[in-house]
Short mmCIF file of C-alpha atoms in Angstrom, two decimals:
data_model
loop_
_atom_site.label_atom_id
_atom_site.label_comp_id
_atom_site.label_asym_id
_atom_site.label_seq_id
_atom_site.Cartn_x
_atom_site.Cartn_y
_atom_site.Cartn_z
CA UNK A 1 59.23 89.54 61.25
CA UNK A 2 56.35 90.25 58.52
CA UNK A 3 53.73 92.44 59.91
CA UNK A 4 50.13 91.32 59.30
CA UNK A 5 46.70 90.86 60.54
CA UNK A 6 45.40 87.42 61.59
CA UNK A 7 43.34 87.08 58.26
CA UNK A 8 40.37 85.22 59.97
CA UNK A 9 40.14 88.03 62.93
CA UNK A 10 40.40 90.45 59.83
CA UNK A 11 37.46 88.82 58.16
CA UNK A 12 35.10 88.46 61.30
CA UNK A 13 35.25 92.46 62.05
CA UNK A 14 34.77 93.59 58.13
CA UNK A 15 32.06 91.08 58.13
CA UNK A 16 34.03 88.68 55.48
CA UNK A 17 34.02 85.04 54.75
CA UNK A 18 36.62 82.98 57.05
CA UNK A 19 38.67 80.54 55.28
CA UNK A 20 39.72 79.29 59.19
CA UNK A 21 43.02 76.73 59.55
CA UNK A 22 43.85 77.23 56.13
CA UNK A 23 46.31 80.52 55.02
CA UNK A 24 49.92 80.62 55.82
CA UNK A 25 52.02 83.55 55.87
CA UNK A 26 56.09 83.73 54.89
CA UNK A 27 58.17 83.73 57.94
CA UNK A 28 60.99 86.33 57.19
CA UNK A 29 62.48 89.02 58.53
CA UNK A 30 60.77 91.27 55.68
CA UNK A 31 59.91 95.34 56.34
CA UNK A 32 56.55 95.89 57.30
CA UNK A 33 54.43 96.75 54.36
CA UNK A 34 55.55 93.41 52.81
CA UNK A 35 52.44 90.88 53.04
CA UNK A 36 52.31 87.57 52.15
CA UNK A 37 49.67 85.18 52.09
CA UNK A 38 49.91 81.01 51.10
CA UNK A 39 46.87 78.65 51.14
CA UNK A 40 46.11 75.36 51.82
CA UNK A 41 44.04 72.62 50.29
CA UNK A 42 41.66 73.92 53.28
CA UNK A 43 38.54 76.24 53.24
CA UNK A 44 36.92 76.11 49.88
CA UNK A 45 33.86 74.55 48.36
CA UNK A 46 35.57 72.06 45.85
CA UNK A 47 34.54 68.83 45.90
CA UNK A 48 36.21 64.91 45.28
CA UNK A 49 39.69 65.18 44.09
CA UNK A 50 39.41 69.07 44.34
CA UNK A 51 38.37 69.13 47.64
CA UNK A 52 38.39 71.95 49.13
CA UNK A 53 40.20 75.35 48.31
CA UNK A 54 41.81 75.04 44.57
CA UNK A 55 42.29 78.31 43.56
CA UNK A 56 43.42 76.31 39.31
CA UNK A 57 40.92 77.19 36.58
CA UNK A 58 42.80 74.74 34.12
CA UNK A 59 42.57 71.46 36.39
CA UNK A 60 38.82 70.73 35.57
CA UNK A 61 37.49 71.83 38.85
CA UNK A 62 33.98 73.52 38.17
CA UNK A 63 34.34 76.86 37.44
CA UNK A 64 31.77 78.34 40.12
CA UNK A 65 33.55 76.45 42.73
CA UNK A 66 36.93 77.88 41.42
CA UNK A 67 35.38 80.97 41.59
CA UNK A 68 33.94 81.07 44.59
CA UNK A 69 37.30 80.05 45.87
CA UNK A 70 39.17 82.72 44.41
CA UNK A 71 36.59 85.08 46.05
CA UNK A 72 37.21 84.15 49.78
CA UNK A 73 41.21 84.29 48.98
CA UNK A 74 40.81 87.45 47.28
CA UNK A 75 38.94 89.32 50.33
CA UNK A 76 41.84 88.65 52.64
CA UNK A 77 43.90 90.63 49.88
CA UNK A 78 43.66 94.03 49.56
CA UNK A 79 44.74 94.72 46.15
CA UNK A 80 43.73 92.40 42.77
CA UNK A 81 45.23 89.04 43.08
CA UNK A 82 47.31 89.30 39.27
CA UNK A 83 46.91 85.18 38.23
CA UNK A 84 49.40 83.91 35.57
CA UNK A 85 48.57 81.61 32.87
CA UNK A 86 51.81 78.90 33.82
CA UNK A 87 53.94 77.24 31.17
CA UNK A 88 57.07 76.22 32.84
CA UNK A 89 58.96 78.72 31.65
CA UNK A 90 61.33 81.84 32.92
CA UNK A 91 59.29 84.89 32.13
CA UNK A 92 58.56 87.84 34.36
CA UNK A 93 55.90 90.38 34.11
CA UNK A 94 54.44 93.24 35.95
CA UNK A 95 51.71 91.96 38.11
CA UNK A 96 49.53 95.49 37.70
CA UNK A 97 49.86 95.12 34.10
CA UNK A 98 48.00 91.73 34.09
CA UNK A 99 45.27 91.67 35.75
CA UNK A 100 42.66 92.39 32.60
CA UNK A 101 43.98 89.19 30.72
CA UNK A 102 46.57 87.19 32.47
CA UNK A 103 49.89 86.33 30.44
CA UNK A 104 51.90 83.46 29.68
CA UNK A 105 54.55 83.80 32.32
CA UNK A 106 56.08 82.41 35.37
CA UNK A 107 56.93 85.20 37.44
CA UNK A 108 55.44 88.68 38.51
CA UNK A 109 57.13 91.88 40.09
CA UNK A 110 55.83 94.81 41.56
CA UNK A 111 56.79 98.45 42.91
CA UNK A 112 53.46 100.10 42.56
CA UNK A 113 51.70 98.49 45.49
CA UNK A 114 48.67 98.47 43.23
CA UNK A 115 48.25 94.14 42.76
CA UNK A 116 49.46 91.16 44.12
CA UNK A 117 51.95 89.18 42.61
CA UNK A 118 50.77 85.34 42.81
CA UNK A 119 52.04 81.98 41.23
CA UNK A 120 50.10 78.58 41.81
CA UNK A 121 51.77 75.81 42.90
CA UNK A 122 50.67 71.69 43.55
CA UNK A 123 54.78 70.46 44.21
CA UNK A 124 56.55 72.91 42.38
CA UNK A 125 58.37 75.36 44.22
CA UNK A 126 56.29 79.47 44.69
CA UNK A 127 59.46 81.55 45.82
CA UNK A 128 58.40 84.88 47.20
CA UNK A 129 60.76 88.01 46.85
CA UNK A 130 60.97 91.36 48.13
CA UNK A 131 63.74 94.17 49.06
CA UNK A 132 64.82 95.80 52.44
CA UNK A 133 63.82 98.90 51.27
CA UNK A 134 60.27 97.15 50.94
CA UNK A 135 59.62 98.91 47.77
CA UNK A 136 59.53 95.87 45.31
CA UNK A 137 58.02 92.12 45.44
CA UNK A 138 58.09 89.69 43.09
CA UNK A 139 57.07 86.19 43.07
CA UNK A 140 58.05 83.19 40.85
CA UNK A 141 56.98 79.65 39.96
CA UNK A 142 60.29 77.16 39.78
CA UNK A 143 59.32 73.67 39.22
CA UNK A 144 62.44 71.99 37.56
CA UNK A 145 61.88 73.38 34.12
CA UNK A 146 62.06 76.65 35.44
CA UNK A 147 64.76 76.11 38.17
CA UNK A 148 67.36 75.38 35.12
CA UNK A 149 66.02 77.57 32.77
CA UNK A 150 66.44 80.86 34.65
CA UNK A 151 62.88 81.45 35.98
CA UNK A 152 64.51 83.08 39.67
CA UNK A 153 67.73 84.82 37.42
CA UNK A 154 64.62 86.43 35.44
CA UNK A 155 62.98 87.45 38.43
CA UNK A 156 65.68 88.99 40.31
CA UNK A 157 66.36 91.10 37.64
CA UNK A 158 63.36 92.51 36.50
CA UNK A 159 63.22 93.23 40.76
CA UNK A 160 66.06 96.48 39.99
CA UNK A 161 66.78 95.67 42.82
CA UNK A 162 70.71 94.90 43.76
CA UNK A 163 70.37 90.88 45.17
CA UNK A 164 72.33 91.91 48.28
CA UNK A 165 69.20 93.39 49.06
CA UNK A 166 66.40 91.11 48.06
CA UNK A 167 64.87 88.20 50.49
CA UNK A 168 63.54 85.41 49.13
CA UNK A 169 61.63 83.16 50.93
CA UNK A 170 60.76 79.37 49.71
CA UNK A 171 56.93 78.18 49.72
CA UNK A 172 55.74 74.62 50.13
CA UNK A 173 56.57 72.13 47.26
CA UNK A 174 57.90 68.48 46.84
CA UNK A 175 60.12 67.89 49.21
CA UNK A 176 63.19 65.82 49.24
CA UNK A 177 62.50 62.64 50.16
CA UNK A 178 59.77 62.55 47.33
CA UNK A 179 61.21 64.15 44.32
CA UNK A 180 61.84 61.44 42.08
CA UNK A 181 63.67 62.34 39.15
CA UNK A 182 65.71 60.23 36.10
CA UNK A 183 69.08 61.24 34.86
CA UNK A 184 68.53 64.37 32.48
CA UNK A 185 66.95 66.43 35.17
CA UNK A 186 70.71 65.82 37.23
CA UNK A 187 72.08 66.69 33.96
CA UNK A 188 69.93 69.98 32.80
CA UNK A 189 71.44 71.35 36.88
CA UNK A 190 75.18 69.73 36.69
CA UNK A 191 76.28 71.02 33.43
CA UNK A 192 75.47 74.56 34.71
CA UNK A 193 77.12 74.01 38.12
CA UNK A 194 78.60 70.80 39.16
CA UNK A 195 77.82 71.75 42.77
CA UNK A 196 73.95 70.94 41.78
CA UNK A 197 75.09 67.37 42.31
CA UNK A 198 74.83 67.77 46.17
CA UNK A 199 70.61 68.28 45.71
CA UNK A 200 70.36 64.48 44.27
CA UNK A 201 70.68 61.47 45.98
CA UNK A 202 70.70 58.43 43.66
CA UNK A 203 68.48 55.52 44.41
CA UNK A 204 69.19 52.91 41.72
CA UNK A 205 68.30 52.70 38.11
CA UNK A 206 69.64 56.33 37.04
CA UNK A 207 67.26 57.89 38.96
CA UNK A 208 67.91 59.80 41.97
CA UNK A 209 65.94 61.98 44.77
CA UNK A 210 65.96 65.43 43.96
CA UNK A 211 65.92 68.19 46.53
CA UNK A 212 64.42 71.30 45.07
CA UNK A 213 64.89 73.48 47.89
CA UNK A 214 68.50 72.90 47.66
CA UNK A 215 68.69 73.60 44.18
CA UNK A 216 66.88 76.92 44.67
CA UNK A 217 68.83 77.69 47.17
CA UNK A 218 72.49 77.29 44.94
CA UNK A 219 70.56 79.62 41.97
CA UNK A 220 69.90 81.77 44.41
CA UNK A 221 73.16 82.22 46.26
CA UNK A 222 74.77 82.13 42.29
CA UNK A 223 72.57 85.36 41.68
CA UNK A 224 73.75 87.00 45.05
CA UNK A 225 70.91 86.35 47.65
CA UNK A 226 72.00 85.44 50.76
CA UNK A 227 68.46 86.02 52.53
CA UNK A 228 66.86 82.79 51.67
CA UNK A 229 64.16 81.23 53.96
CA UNK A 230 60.93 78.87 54.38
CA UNK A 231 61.82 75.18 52.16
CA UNK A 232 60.10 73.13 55.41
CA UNK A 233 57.26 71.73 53.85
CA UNK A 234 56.38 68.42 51.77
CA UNK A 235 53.17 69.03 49.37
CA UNK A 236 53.10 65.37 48.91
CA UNK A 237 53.74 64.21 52.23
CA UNK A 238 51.66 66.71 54.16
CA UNK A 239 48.85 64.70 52.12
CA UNK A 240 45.53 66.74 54.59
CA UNK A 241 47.17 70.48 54.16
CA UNK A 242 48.38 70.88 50.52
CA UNK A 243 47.77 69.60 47.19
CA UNK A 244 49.91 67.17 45.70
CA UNK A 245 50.23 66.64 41.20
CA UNK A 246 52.98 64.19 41.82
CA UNK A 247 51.12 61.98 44.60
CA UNK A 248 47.67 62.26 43.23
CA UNK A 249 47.81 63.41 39.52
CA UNK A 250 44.31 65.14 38.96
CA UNK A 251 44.19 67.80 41.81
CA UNK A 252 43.77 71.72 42.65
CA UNK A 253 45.99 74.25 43.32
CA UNK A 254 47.36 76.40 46.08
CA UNK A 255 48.51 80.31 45.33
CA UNK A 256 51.47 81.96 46.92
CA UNK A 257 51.05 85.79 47.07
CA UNK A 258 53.04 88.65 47.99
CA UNK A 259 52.07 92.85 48.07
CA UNK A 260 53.18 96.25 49.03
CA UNK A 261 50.74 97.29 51.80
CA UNK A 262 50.60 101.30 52.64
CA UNK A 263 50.07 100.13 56.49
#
């Protein structure tokens, strides 16, 4: 299992802010200098529809509150948290590389051990990758968009790493029973793979319920990872632990992260 300190027992004895009831960590059989570290809609100082911990500069949120926010995230990380500017797309880049000005991408990677890769999420899917070896991480945004248009392919690659190796585990996002998509979303996964067809269910009126998990889970196995974990969660179900674009339109976001730790 991932080795790591209890972050709030971390923060009492170096005298840091506790963020209690409101981190999660991947559970995966990963080596033990992989960390990983998922929040909540718990612990910040956001307020109304932001309420409490969105780490999203781009969702209106104040920025001192944002900011704040970031800060008690950021001192349960050990390294620079690298942010990406998100655009639903299926680029990579190395998370040390943008920290000064973050880039348009979906995805980071890293083998230096010198940032953390971290994508936000509010109901699309963060995956989180790293090797056996535990020399490379990597973690990617796939809502939909992404999914079909190669976002975990990209990421995988720019990993060097052969995807026998990698684990890849699968943060919160929409689950299925709330995923309500129309006709070309079926069609933008079926055309590449018929099998896709298995993650919809219709439900009348060419729409269907869409299971993302599942979907992530065929791209993944198509790439050659077989180590796949996590997919438990509903971001708009689980309506008091995560934040939710799809259930309540103007709302923060969470970050998954993922590092190389020297411990």
């Amino acid at each position: 299992m991932n080795k790591h300190f209890s972050p709030n027992s971390l923060a009492a004895g170096l005298g840091l802010p506790e963020i209690s009831g409101s981190l999660l960590h991947a559970d995966w059989p990963a080596p033990a200098n992989v960390r990983t570290l998922i929040t909540t809609r718990q612990g910040g100082v956001s307020q109304g529809r932001y309420a409490s911990l969105n780490l999203g500069d781009h969702v209106g949120d104040a920025p001192a509150a944002v900011a704040e926010n970031r800060r008690r995230v950021q001192v349960h990380v050990p390294v620079p948290l690298a942010y990406l500017r998100q655009v639903h797309g299926n680029r990579a880049v190395p998370a040390a590389e943008s920290l000064a000005a973050p880039p348009e991408a979906d995805a980071s990677f890293d083998r230096s051990g010198r940032a953390a890769c971290a994508v936000m999420t509010a109901d699309c899917l963060p995956v989180l990758f790293c090797n056996r070896a535990g020399s490379a991480v990597a973690a990617a945004h796939a809502g939909w968009r992404g999914l079909a248009g190669g976002v975990l392919e990209n990421t995988i690659a720019a990993m060097q790493t052969l995807p026998a190796d990698i684990l890849a585990w699968l943060g919160p996002a929409i689950g299925p029973d709330a995923f309500e998509v129309g006709a070309d979303v079926l069609t933008a996964f079926t055309q590449v793979d018929p099998a896709a067809e298995a993650a919809f269910q219709p439900i009348g009126s060419s729409k269907y319920l869409a299971d993302i998990y599942l979907l992530a889970t065929q791209i993944l196995r198509r790439a050659g990872v077989s180590q796949i974990y996590g997919g438990e969660h509903c971001t708009v179900l689980e309506r008091d632990r995560f934040f939710s674009y799809r259930r309540d339109g103007q709302t923060g976001r969470m970050i998954s992260a993922i590092w190389l730790s020297p411990e």
